[in-house]
Amino acid sequence: MMRRSIIPRRNSNLASSFFSGDSIDSDFREMINGLEDIWQGRGLSSESAGFGEMKETDNAYLLSVDMPGVKKEDLNIQVDNGLVTIEATRKTLFENGGGETRRISRSITVPQTINRDEVQAQMQDGILYLALPKSAENKSKRINVSDANESFVKLFADSSDKSSH
């Protein structure tokens, strides 16, 4: 079984561009700061920064991502060409009637051997859980050897006759 930490693919100064006021709760701010530490290469493991982890089983890749303060309705998850993209939208309303919308997006590289049609996502207590089943066509398969029959062997004889002309 393989266990990997997840490292986001791009660098940015998220904390300064993502937060312009004090209306965001401290849990969400802590998550973004932890992501920035990882992106800046400060040596934090994904678990210590509150980012999450990926585990591999025989049948699936299991991904858990901390998403404090994010509702499942505000998540958009896409799986395409070995890339899982998780986008969270957070809406904040101000007392004066105004508001703002902020987005954060994380892209995580996964093996392309996953069955996209069977991916499952669930959320509990601020943690997003993704099960990315491995595609059956990419699993190894044992081939049984049987006694040859005349018609099967004839296929090979016929094809070698054609290739020698």
JSON list of N, CA and C in Angstrom, two decimals, residues 44-122:
[
{"chain": "A", "resi": 44, "resn": "LEU", "atom": "N", "xyz": [6.58, 21.79, 5.42]},
{"chain": "A", "resi": 44, "resn": "LEU", "atom": "CA", "xyz": [5.53, 21.20, 6.23]},
{"chain": "A", "resi": 44, "resn": "LEU", "atom": "C", "xyz": [4.94, 20.01, 5.51]},
{"chain": "A", "resi": 45, "resn": "SER", "atom": "N", "xyz": [4.63, 18.97, 6.27]},
{"chain": "A", "resi": 45, "resn": "SER", "atom": "CA", "xyz": [3.92, 17.85, 5.65]},
{"chain": "A", "resi": 45, "resn": "SER", "atom": "C", "xyz": [2.48, 18.28, 5.43]},
{"chain": "A", "resi": 46, "resn": "SER", "atom": "N", "xyz": [1.80, 17.58, 4.57]},
{"chain": "A", "resi": 46, "resn": "SER", "atom": "CA", "xyz": [0.41, 17.94, 4.29]},
{"chain": "A", "resi": 46, "resn": "SER", "atom": "C", "xyz": [-0.45, 17.81, 5.54]},
{"chain": "A", "resi": 47, "resn": "GLU", "atom": "N", "xyz": [-0.15, 16.82, 6.39]},
{"chain": "A", "resi": 47, "resn": "GLU", "atom": "CA", "xyz": [-0.96, 16.65, 7.59]},
{"chain": "A", "resi": 47, "resn": "GLU", "atom": "C", "xyz": [-0.76, 17.80, 8.56]},
{"chain": "A", "resi": 48, "resn": "SER", "atom": "N", "xyz": [0.48, 18.25, 8.75]},
{"chain": "A", "resi": 48, "resn": "SER", "atom": "CA", "xyz": [0.71, 19.31, 9.72]},
{"chain": "A", "resi": 48, "resn": "SER", "atom": "C", "xyz": [0.15, 20.64, 9.25]},
{"chain": "A", "resi": 49, "resn": "ALA", "atom": "N", "xyz": [0.01, 20.82, 7.95]},
{"chain": "A", "resi": 49, "resn": "ALA", "atom": "CA", "xyz": [-0.55, 22.06, 7.43]},
{"chain": "A", "resi": 49, "resn": "ALA", "atom": "C", "xyz": [-2.06, 21.98, 7.29]},
{"chain": "A", "resi": 50, "resn": "GLY", "atom": "N", "xyz": [-2.66, 20.85, 7.65]},
{"chain": "A", "resi": 50, "resn": "GLY", "atom": "CA", "xyz": [-4.10, 20.72, 7.55]},
{"chain": "A", "resi": 50, "resn": "GLY", "atom": "C", "xyz": [-4.59, 20.52, 6.13]},
{"chain": "A", "resi": 51, "resn": "PHE", "atom": "N", "xyz": [-3.75, 20.04, 5.24]},
{"chain": "A", "resi": 51, "resn": "PHE", "atom": "CA", "xyz": [-4.15, 19.91, 3.83]},
{"chain": "A", "resi": 51, "resn": "PHE", "atom": "C", "xyz": [-4.84, 18.60, 3.54]},
{"chain": "A", "resi": 52, "resn": "GLY", "atom": "N", "xyz": [-4.33, 17.51, 4.01]},
{"chain": "A", "resi": 52, "resn": "GLY", "atom": "CA", "xyz": [-4.95, 16.22, 3.74]},
{"chain": "A", "resi": 52, "resn": "GLY", "atom": "C", "xyz": [-3.91, 15.20, 3.32]},
{"chain": "A", "resi": 53, "resn": "GLU", "atom": "N", "xyz": [-4.40, 14.05, 2.89]},
{"chain": "A", "resi": 53, "resn": "GLU", "atom": "CA", "xyz": [-3.47, 13.01, 2.46]},
{"chain": "A", "resi": 53, "resn": "GLU", "atom": "C", "xyz": [-4.15, 12.08, 1.47]},
{"chain": "A", "resi": 54, "resn": "MET", "atom": "N", "xyz": [-3.30, 11.31, 0.78]},
{"chain": "A", "resi": 54, "resn": "MET", "atom": "CA", "xyz": [-3.80, 10.32, -0.16]},
{"chain": "A", "resi": 54, "resn": "MET", "atom": "C", "xyz": [-3.23, 8.96, 0.23]},
{"chain": "A", "resi": 55, "resn": "LYS", "atom": "N", "xyz": [-4.09, 7.95, 0.19]},
{"chain": "A", "resi": 55, "resn": "LYS", "atom": "CA", "xyz": [-3.68, 6.57, 0.45]},
{"chain": "A", "resi": 55, "resn": "LYS", "atom": "C", "xyz": [-4.07, 5.74, -0.76]},
{"chain": "A", "resi": 56, "resn": "GLU", "atom": "N", "xyz": [-3.31, 4.67, -0.99]},
{"chain": "A", "resi": 56, "resn": "GLU", "atom": "CA", "xyz": [-3.63, 3.76, -2.08]},
{"chain": "A", "resi": 56, "resn": "GLU", "atom": "C", "xyz": [-4.00, 2.41, -1.50]},
{"chain": "A", "resi": 57, "resn": "THR", "atom": "N", "xyz": [-5.12, 1.85, -1.95]},
{"chain": "A", "resi": 57, "resn": "THR", "atom": "CA", "xyz": [-5.50, 0.48, -1.63]},
{"chain": "A", "resi": 57, "resn": "THR", "atom": "C", "xyz": [-5.43, -0.33, -2.91]},
{"chain": "A", "resi": 58, "resn": "ASP", "atom": "N", "xyz": [-5.75, -1.60, -2.84]},
{"chain": "A", "resi": 58, "resn": "ASP", "atom": "CA", "xyz": [-5.74, -2.43, -4.04]},
{"chain": "A", "resi": 58, "resn": "ASP", "atom": "C", "xyz": [-6.75, -1.96, -5.07]},
{"chain": "A", "resi": 59, "resn": "ASN", "atom": "N", "xyz": [-7.85, -1.36, -4.61]},
{"chain": "A", "resi": 59, "resn": "ASN", "atom": "CA", "xyz": [-8.94, -1.01, -5.52]},
{"chain": "A", "resi": 59, "resn": "ASN", "atom": "C", "xyz": [-9.15, 0.48, -5.75]},
{"chain": "A", "resi": 60, "resn": "ALA", "atom": "N", "xyz": [-8.52, 1.35, -4.95]},
{"chain": "A", "resi": 60, "resn": "ALA", "atom": "CA", "xyz": [-8.82, 2.77, -5.08]},
{"chain": "A", "resi": 60, "resn": "ALA", "atom": "C", "xyz": [-7.71, 3.63, -4.48]},
{"chain": "A", "resi": 61, "resn": "TYR", "atom": "N", "xyz": [-7.74, 4.91, -4.86]},
{"chain": "A", "resi": 61, "resn": "TYR", "atom": "CA", "xyz": [-6.95, 5.94, -4.20]},
{"chain": "A", "resi": 61, "resn": "TYR", "atom": "C", "xyz": [-7.93, 6.68, -3.31]},
{"chain": "A", "resi": 62, "resn": "LEU", "atom": "N", "xyz": [-7.56, 6.88, -2.05]},
{"chain": "A", "resi": 62, "resn": "LEU", "atom": "CA", "xyz": [-8.43, 7.54, -1.09]},
{"chain": "A", "resi": 62, "resn": "LEU", "atom": "C", "xyz": [-7.81, 8.87, -0.72]},
{"chain": "A", "resi": 63, "resn": "LEU", "atom": "N", "xyz": [-8.55, 9.93, -0.90]},
{"chain": "A", "resi": 63, "resn": "LEU", "atom": "CA", "xyz": [-8.07, 11.29, -0.70]},
{"chain": "A", "resi": 63, "resn": "LEU", "atom": "C", "xyz": [-8.93, 11.96, 0.35]},
{"chain": "A", "resi": 64, "resn": "SER", "atom": "N", "xyz": [-8.30, 12.58, 1.35]},
{"chain": "A", "resi": 64, "resn": "SER", "atom": "CA", "xyz": [-9.04, 13.37, 2.32]},
{"chain": "A", "resi": 64, "resn": "SER", "atom": "C", "xyz": [-8.43, 14.76, 2.36]},
{"chain": "A", "resi": 65, "resn": "VAL", "atom": "N", "xyz": [-9.29, 15.77, 2.35]},
{"chain": "A", "resi": 65, "resn": "VAL", "atom": "CA", "xyz": [-8.84, 17.16, 2.29]},
{"chain": "A", "resi": 65, "resn": "VAL", "atom": "C", "xyz": [-9.60, 17.96, 3.33]},
{"chain": "A", "resi": 66, "resn": "ASP", "atom": "N", "xyz": [-8.88, 18.68, 4.19]},
{"chain": "A", "resi": 66, "resn": "ASP", "atom": "CA", "xyz": [-9.51, 19.55, 5.17]},
{"chain": "A", "resi": 66, "resn": "ASP", "atom": "C", "xyz": [-10.11, 20.75, 4.46]},
{"chain": "A", "resi": 67, "resn": "MET", "atom": "N", "xyz": [-11.40, 21.01, 4.71]},
{"chain": "A", "resi": 67, "resn": "MET", "atom": "CA", "xyz": [-12.11, 22.12, 4.09]},
{"chain": "A", "resi": 67, "resn": "MET", "atom": "C", "xyz": [-12.93, 22.85, 5.15]},
{"chain": "A", "resi": 68, "resn": "PRO", "atom": "N", "xyz": [-12.29, 23.40, 6.19]},
{"chain": "A", "resi": 68, "resn": "PRO", "atom": "CA", "xyz": [-13.06, 24.03, 7.27]},
{"chain": "A", "resi": 68, "resn": "PRO", "atom": "C", "xyz": [-13.86, 25.22, 6.76]},
{"chain": "A", "resi": 69, "resn": "GLY", "atom": "N", "xyz": [-15.10, 25.31, 7.20]},
{"chain": "A", "resi": 69, "resn": "GLY", "atom": "CA", "xyz": [-15.95, 26.43, 6.85]},
{"chain": "A", "resi": 69, "resn": "GLY", "atom": "C", "xyz": [-16.56, 26.36, 5.46]},
{"chain": "A", "resi": 70, "resn": "VAL", "atom": "N", "xyz": [-16.29, 25.30, 4.72]},
{"chain": "A", "resi": 70, "resn": "VAL", "atom": "CA", "xyz": [-16.82, 25.16, 3.36]},
{"chain": "A", "resi": 70, "resn": "VAL", "atom": "C", "xyz": [-17.99, 24.19, 3.39]},
{"chain": "A", "resi": 71, "resn": "LYS", "atom": "N", "xyz": [-19.09, 24.57, 2.74]},
{"chain": "A", "resi": 71, "resn": "LYS", "atom": "CA", "xyz": [-20.25, 23.69, 2.64]},
{"chain": "A", "resi": 71, "resn": "LYS", "atom": "C", "xyz": [-20.14, 22.84, 1.38]},
{"chain": "A", "resi": 72, "resn": "LYS", "atom": "N", "xyz": [-20.71, 21.65, 1.42]},
{"chain": "A", "resi": 72, "resn": "LYS", "atom": "CA", "xyz": [-20.64, 20.76, 0.26]},
{"chain": "A", "resi": 72, "resn": "LYS", "atom": "C", "xyz": [-21.28, 21.39, -0.97]},
{"chain": "A", "resi": 73, "resn": "GLU", "atom": "N", "xyz": [-22.28, 22.23, -0.78]},
{"chain": "A", "resi": 73, "resn": "GLU", "atom": "CA", "xyz": [-22.94, 22.90, -1.90]},
{"chain": "A", "resi": 73, "resn": "GLU", "atom": "C", "xyz": [-22.01, 23.89, -2.60]},
{"chain": "A", "resi": 74, "resn": "ASP", "atom": "N", "xyz": [-20.97, 24.32, -1.91]},
{"chain": "A", "resi": 74, "resn": "ASP", "atom": "CA", "xyz": [-20.04, 25.31, -2.45]},
{"chain": "A", "resi": 74, "resn": "ASP", "atom": "C", "xyz": [-18.80, 24.68, -3.06]},
{"chain": "A", "resi": 75, "resn": "LEU", "atom": "N", "xyz": [-18.82, 23.36, -3.26]},
{"chain": "A", "resi": 75, "resn": "LEU", "atom": "CA", "xyz": [-17.68, 22.65, -3.84]},
{"chain": "A", "resi": 75, "resn": "LEU", "atom": "C", "xyz": [-17.97, 22.27, -5.29]},
{"chain": "A", "resi": 76, "resn": "ASN", "atom": "N", "xyz": [-16.95, 22.36, -6.11]},
{"chain": "A", "resi": 76, "resn": "ASN", "atom": "CA", "xyz": [-16.99, 21.86, -7.48]},
{"chain": "A", "resi": 76, "resn": "ASN", "atom": "C", "xyz": [-15.76, 20.97, -7.64]},
{"chain": "A", "resi": 77, "resn": "ILE", "atom": "N", "xyz": [-15.99, 19.70, -7.94]},
{"chain": "A", "resi": 77, "resn": "ILE", "atom": "CA", "xyz": [-14.89, 18.75, -8.07]},
{"chain": "A", "resi": 77, "resn": "ILE", "atom": "C", "xyz": [-14.89, 18.20, -9.48]},
{"chain": "A", "resi": 78, "resn": "GLN", "atom": "N", "xyz": [-13.74, 18.28, -10.15]},
{"chain": "A", "resi": 78, "resn": "GLN", "atom": "CA", "xyz": [-13.59, 17.79, -11.52]},
{"chain": "A", "resi": 78, "resn": "GLN", "atom": "C", "xyz": [-12.45, 16.78, -11.55]},
{"chain": "A", "resi": 79, "resn": "VAL", "atom": "N", "xyz": [-12.61, 15.72, -12.33]},
{"chain": "A", "resi": 79, "resn": "VAL", "atom": "CA", "xyz": [-11.55, 14.74, -12.55]},
{"chain": "A", "resi": 79, "resn": "VAL", "atom": "C", "xyz": [-11.31, 14.67, -14.05]},
{"chain": "A", "resi": 80, "resn": "ASP", "atom": "N", "xyz": [-10.07, 14.97, -14.47]},
{"chain": "A", "resi": 80, "resn": "ASP", "atom": "CA", "xyz": [-9.77, 14.98, -15.89]},
{"chain": "A", "resi": 80, "resn": "ASP", "atom": "C", "xyz": [-8.29, 14.72, -16.12]},
{"chain": "A", "resi": 81, "resn": "ASN", "atom": "N", "xyz": [-7.97, 13.74, -16.95]},
{"chain": "A", "resi": 81, "resn": "ASN", "atom": "CA", "xyz": [-6.59, 13.45, -17.36]},
{"chain": "A", "resi": 81, "resn": "ASN", "atom": "C", "xyz": [-5.60, 13.37, -16.21]},
{"chain": "A", "resi": 82, "resn": "GLY", "atom": "N", "xyz": [-5.95, 12.63, -15.18]},
{"chain": "A", "resi": 82, "resn": "GLY", "atom": "CA", "xyz": [-5.04, 12.44, -14.06]},
{"chain": "A", "resi": 82, "resn": "GLY", "atom": "C", "xyz": [-4.94, 13.63, -13.13]},
{"chain": "A", "resi": 83, "resn": "LEU", "atom": "N", "xyz": [-5.90, 14.53, -13.20]},
{"chain": "A", "resi": 83, "resn": "LEU", "atom": "CA", "xyz": [-5.89, 15.71, -12.35]},
{"chain": "A", "resi": 83, "resn": "LEU", "atom": "C", "xyz": [-7.24, 15.84, -11.65]},
{"chain": "A", "resi": 84, "resn": "VAL", "atom": "N", "xyz": [-7.22, 15.91, -10.32]},
{"chain": "A", "resi": 84, "resn": "VAL", "atom": "CA", "xyz": [-8.43, 16.18, -9.56]},
{"chain": "A", "resi": 84, "resn": "VAL", "atom": "C", "xyz": [-8.37, 17.65, -9.16]},
{"chain": "A", "resi": 85, "resn": "THR", "atom": "N", "xyz": [-9.38, 18.41, -9.55]},
{"chain": "A", "resi": 85, "resn": "THR", "atom": "CA", "xyz": [-9.44, 19.83, -9.20]},
{"chain": "A", "resi": 85, "resn": "THR", "atom": "C", "xyz": [-10.61, 20.04, -8.24]},
{"chain": "A", "resi": 86, "resn": "ILE", "atom": "N", "xyz": [-10.30, 20.63, -7.09]},
{"chain": "A", "resi": 86, "resn": "ILE", "atom": "CA", "xyz": [-11.31, 20.92, -6.08]},
{"chain": "A", "resi": 86, "resn": "ILE", "atom": "C", "xyz": [-11.40, 22.43, -5.98]},
{"chain": "A", "resi": 87, "resn": "GLU", "atom": "N", "xyz": [-12.58, 22.97, -6.25]},
{"chain": "A", "resi": 87, "resn": "GLU", "atom": "CA", "xyz": [-12.78, 24.41, -6.16]},
{"chain": "A", "resi": 87, "resn": "GLU", "atom": "C", "xyz": [-13.83, 24.68, -5.09]},
{"chain": "A", "resi": 88, "resn": "ALA", "atom": "N", "xyz": [-13.51, 25.58, -4.18]},
{"chain": "A", "resi": 88, "resn": "ALA", "atom": "CA", "xyz": [-14.45, 25.97, -3.13]},
{"chain": "A", "resi": 88, "resn": "ALA", "atom": "C", "xyz": [-14.80, 27.44, -3.32]},
{"chain": "A", "resi": 89, "resn": "THR", "atom": "N", "xyz": [-16.07, 27.75, -3.20]},
{"chain": "A", "resi": 89, "resn": "THR", "atom": "CA", "xyz": [-16.54, 29.13, -3.28]},
{"chain": "A", "resi": 89, "resn": "THR", "atom": "C", "xyz": [-17.10, 29.51, -1.92]},
{"chain": "A", "resi": 90, "resn": "ARG", "atom": "N", "xyz": [-16.69, 30.66, -1.43]},
{"chain": "A", "resi": 90, "resn": "ARG", "atom": "CA", "xyz": [-17.16, 31.10, -0.12]},
{"chain": "A", "resi": 90, "resn": "ARG", "atom": "C", "xyz": [-17.75, 32.49, -0.26]},
{"chain": "A", "resi": 91, "resn": "LYS", "atom": "N", "xyz": [-19.01, 32.62, 0.15]},
{"chain": "A", "resi": 91, "resn": "LYS", "atom": "CA", "xyz": [-19.71, 33.90, 0.05]},
{"chain": "A", "resi": 91, "resn": "LYS", "atom": "C", "xyz": [-19.79, 34.52, 1.44]},
{"chain": "A", "resi": 92, "resn": "THR", "atom": "N", "xyz": [-19.47, 35.80, 1.50]},
{"chain": "A", "resi": 92, "resn": "THR", "atom": "CA", "xyz": [-19.52, 36.52, 2.76]},
{"chain": "A", "resi": 92, "resn": "THR", "atom": "C", "xyz": [-20.45, 37.72, 2.59]},
{"chain": "A", "resi": 93, "resn": "LEU", "atom": "N", "xyz": [-21.41, 37.87, 3.50]},
{"chain": "A", "resi": 93, "resn": "LEU", "atom": "CA", "xyz": [-22.31, 39.01, 3.47]},
{"chain": "A", "resi": 93, "resn": "LEU", "atom": "C", "xyz": [-21.89, 39.98, 4.56]},
{"chain": "A", "resi": 94, "resn": "PHE", "atom": "N", "xyz": [-21.89, 41.27, 4.22]},
{"chain": "A", "resi": 94, "resn": "PHE", "atom": "CA", "xyz": [-21.52, 42.31, 5.17]},
{"chain": "A", "resi": 94, "resn": "PHE", "atom": "C", "xyz": [-22.77, 42.91, 5.80]},
{"chain": "A", "resi": 95, "resn": "GLU", "atom": "N", "xyz": [-22.60, 43.54, 6.95]},
{"chain": "A", "resi": 95, "resn": "GLU", "atom": "CA", "xyz": [-23.73, 44.16, 7.65]},
{"chain": "A", "resi": 95, "resn": "GLU", "atom": "C", "xyz": [-24.38, 45.25, 6.83]},
{"chain": "A", "resi": 96, "resn": "ASN", "atom": "N", "xyz": [-23.61, 45.94, 5.99]},
{"chain": "A", "resi": 96, "resn": "ASN", "atom": "CA", "xyz": [-24.16, 47.04, 5.19]},
{"chain": "A", "resi": 96, "resn": "ASN", "atom": "C", "xyz": [-24.93, 46.55, 3.97]},
{"chain": "A", "resi": 97, "resn": "GLY", "atom": "N", "xyz": [-25.11, 45.23, 3.84]},
{"chain": "A", "resi": 97, "resn": "GLY", "atom": "CA", "xyz": [-25.87, 44.68, 2.73]},
{"chain": "A", "resi": 97, "resn": "GLY", "atom": "C", "xyz": [-25.01, 44.22, 1.57]},
{"chain": "A", "resi": 98, "resn": "GLY", "atom": "N", "xyz": [-23.76, 44.59, 1.56]},
{"chain": "A", "resi": 98, "resn": "GLY", "atom": "CA", "xyz": [-22.85, 44.14, 0.50]},
{"chain": "A", "resi": 98, "resn": "GLY", "atom": "C", "xyz": [-22.33, 42.75, 0.79]},
{"chain": "A", "resi": 99, "resn": "GLY", "atom": "N", "xyz": [-21.47, 42.32, -0.06]},
{"chain": "A", "resi": 99, "resn": "GLY", "atom": "CA", "xyz": [-20.88, 41.00, 0.13]},
{"chain": "A", "resi": 99, "resn": "GLY", "atom": "C", "xyz": [-19.77, 40.75, -0.86]},
{"chain": "A", "resi": 100, "resn": "GLU", "atom": "N", "xyz": [-19.14, 39.63, -0.72]},
{"chain": "A", "resi": 100, "resn": "GLU", "atom": "CA", "xyz": [-18.09, 39.25, -1.65]},
{"chain": "A", "resi": 100, "resn": "GLU", "atom": "C", "xyz": [-18.05, 37.74, -1.78]},
{"chain": "A", "resi": 101, "resn": "THR", "atom": "N", "xyz": [-17.51, 37.30, -2.89]},
{"chain": "A", "resi": 101, "resn": "THR", "atom": "CA", "xyz": [-17.35, 35.88, -3.15]},
{"chain": "A", "resi": 101, "resn": "THR", "atom": "C", "xyz": [-15.87, 35.62, -3.35]},
{"chain": "A", "resi": 102, "resn": "ARG", "atom": "N", "xyz": [-15.37, 34.61, -2.69]},
{"chain": "A", "resi": 102, "resn": "ARG", "atom": "CA", "xyz": [-13.96, 34.23, -2.82]},
{"chain": "A", "resi": 102, "resn": "ARG", "atom": "C", "xyz": [-13.88, 32.78, -3.24]},
{"chain": "A", "resi": 103, "resn": "ARG", "atom": "N", "xyz": [-12.88, 32.48, -4.05]},
{"chain": "A", "resi": 103, "resn": "ARG", "atom": "CA", "xyz": [-12.70, 31.11, -4.54]},
{"chain": "A", "resi": 103, "resn": "ARG", "atom": "C", "xyz": [-11.29, 30.65, -4.26]},
{"chain": "A", "resi": 104, "resn": "ILE", "atom": "N", "xyz": [-11.19, 29.37, -3.97]},
{"chain": "A", "resi": 104, "resn": "ILE", "atom": "CA", "xyz": [-9.87, 28.74, -3.89]},
{"chain": "A", "resi": 104, "resn": "ILE", "atom": "C", "xyz": [-9.96, 27.45, -4.69]},
{"chain": "A", "resi": 105, "resn": "SER", "atom": "N", "xyz": [-8.90, 27.15, -5.39]},
{"chain": "A", "resi": 105, "resn": "SER", "atom": "CA", "xyz": [-8.87, 25.96, -6.23]},
{"chain": "A", "resi": 105, "resn": "SER", "atom": "C", "xyz": [-7.59, 25.19, -5.95]},
{"chain": "A", "resi": 106, "resn": "ARG", "atom": "N", "xyz": [-7.71, 23.88, -5.81]},
{"chain": "A", "resi": 106, "resn": "ARG", "atom": "CA", "xyz": [-6.55, 23.01, -5.62]},
{"chain": "A", "resi": 106, "resn": "ARG", "atom": "C", "xyz": [-6.58, 21.95, -6.70]},
{"chain": "A", "resi": 107, "resn": "SER", "atom": "N", "xyz": [-5.46, 21.72, -7.31]},
{"chain": "A", "resi": 107, "resn": "SER", "atom": "CA", "xyz": [-5.34, 20.65, -8.29]},
{"chain": "A", "resi": 107, "resn": "SER", "atom": "C", "xyz": [-4.35, 19.63, -7.79]},
{"chain": "A", "resi": 108, "resn": "ILE", "atom": "N", "xyz": [-4.75, 18.37, -7.82]},
{"chain": "A", "resi": 108, "resn": "ILE", "atom": "CA", "xyz": [-3.94, 17.29, -7.29]},
{"chain": "A", "resi": 108, "resn": "ILE", "atom": "C", "xyz": [-3.76, 16.25, -8.38]},
{"chain": "A", "resi": 109, "resn": "THR", "atom": "N", "xyz": [-2.52, 15.90, -8.66]},
{"chain": "A", "resi": 109, "resn": "THR", "atom": "CA", "xyz": [-2.24, 14.90, -9.68]},
{"chain": "A", "resi": 109, "resn": "THR", "atom": "C", "xyz": [-2.48, 13.50, -9.11]},
{"chain": "A", "resi": 110, "resn": "VAL", "atom": "N", "xyz": [-3.23, 12.71, -9.86]},
{"chain": "A", "resi": 110, "resn": "VAL", "atom": "CA", "xyz": [-3.50, 11.32, -9.50]},
{"chain": "A", "resi": 110, "resn": "VAL", "atom": "C", "xyz": [-3.18, 10.46, -10.72]},
{"chain": "A", "resi": 111, "resn": "PRO", "atom": "N", "xyz": [-2.94, 9.17, -10.52]},
{"chain": "A", "resi": 111, "resn": "PRO", "atom": "CA", "xyz": [-2.70, 8.31, -11.68]},
{"chain": "A", "resi": 111, "resn": "PRO", "atom": "C", "xyz": [-3.91, 8.32, -12.63]},
{"chain": "A", "resi": 112, "resn": "GLN", "atom": "N", "xyz": [-3.63, 8.22, -13.92]},
{"chain": "A", "resi": 112, "resn": "GLN", "atom": "CA", "xyz": [-4.71, 8.25, -14.90]},
{"chain": "A", "resi": 112, "resn": "GLN", "atom": "C", "xyz": [-5.48, 6.94, -14.95]},
{"chain": "A", "resi": 113, "resn": "THR", "atom": "N", "xyz": [-5.13, 6.01, -14.09]},
{"chain": "A", "resi": 113, "resn": "THR", "atom": "CA", "xyz": [-5.78, 4.70, -14.09]},
{"chain": "A", "resi": 113, "resn": "THR", "atom": "C", "xyz": [-7.05, 4.67, -13.26]},
{"chain": "A", "resi": 114, "resn": "ILE", "atom": "N", "xyz": [-7.62, 5.82, -12.94]},
{"chain": "A", "resi": 114, "resn": "ILE", "atom": "CA", "xyz": [-8.84, 5.82, -12.13]},
{"chain": "A", "resi": 114, "resn": "ILE", "atom": "C", "xyz": [-10.08, 5.74, -13.02]},
{"chain": "A", "resi": 115, "resn": "ASN", "atom": "N", "xyz": [-11.13, 5.17, -12.45]},
{"chain": "A", "resi": 115, "resn": "ASN", "atom": "CA", "xyz": [-12.41, 5.06, -13.14]},
{"chain": "A", "resi": 115, "resn": "ASN", "atom": "C", "xyz": [-13.22, 6.31, -12.80]},
{"chain": "A", "resi": 116, "resn": "ARG", "atom": "N", "xyz": [-13.22, 7.28, -13.69]},
{"chain": "A", "resi": 116, "resn": "ARG", "atom": "CA", "xyz": [-13.87, 8.57, -13.42]},
{"chain": "A", "resi": 116, "resn": "ARG", "atom": "C", "xyz": [-15.37, 8.44, -13.16]},
{"chain": "A", "resi": 117, "resn": "ASP", "atom": "N", "xyz": [-16.01, 7.44, -13.75]},
{"chain": "A", "resi": 117, "resn": "ASP", "atom": "CA", "xyz": [-17.45, 7.28, -13.59]},
{"chain": "A", "resi": 117, "resn": "ASP", "atom": "C", "xyz": [-17.84, 6.77, -12.20]},
{"chain": "A", "resi": 118, "resn": "GLU", "atom": "N", "xyz": [-16.89, 6.25, -11.46]},
{"chain": "A", "resi": 118, "resn": "GLU", "atom": "CA", "xyz": [-17.18, 5.66, -10.15]},
{"chain": "A", "resi": 118, "resn": "GLU", "atom": "C", "xyz": [-16.63, 6.50, -8.98]},
{"chain": "A", "resi": 119, "resn": "VAL", "atom": "N", "xyz": [-16.10, 7.69, -9.24]},
{"chain": "A", "resi": 119, "resn": "VAL", "atom": "CA", "xyz": [-15.54, 8.54, -8.18]},
{"chain": "A", "resi": 119, "resn": "VAL", "atom": "C", "xyz": [-16.67, 8.95, -7.23]},
{"chain": "A", "resi": 120, "resn": "GLN", "atom": "N", "xyz": [-16.39, 8.90, -5.93]},
{"chain": "A", "resi": 120, "resn": "GLN", "atom": "CA", "xyz": [-17.36, 9.30, -4.92]},
{"chain": "A", "resi": 120, "resn": "GLN", "atom": "C", "xyz": [-16.75, 10.39, -4.05]},
{"chain": "A", "resi": 121, "resn": "ALA", "atom": "N", "xyz": [-17.58, 11.36, -3.65]},
{"chain": "A", "resi": 121, "resn": "ALA", "atom": "CA", "xyz": [-17.15, 12.44, -2.76]},
{"chain": "A", "resi": 121, "resn": "ALA", "atom": "C", "xyz": [-18.17, 12.57, -1.64]},
{"chain": "A", "resi": 122, "resn": "GLN", "atom": "N", "xyz": [-17.67, 12.68, -0.41]},
{"chain": "A", "resi": 122, "resn": "GLN", "atom": "CA", "xyz": [-18.53, 12.89, 0.74]},
{"chain": "A", "resi": 122, "resn": "GLN", "atom": "C", "xyz": [-17.85, 13.88, 1.67]}
]
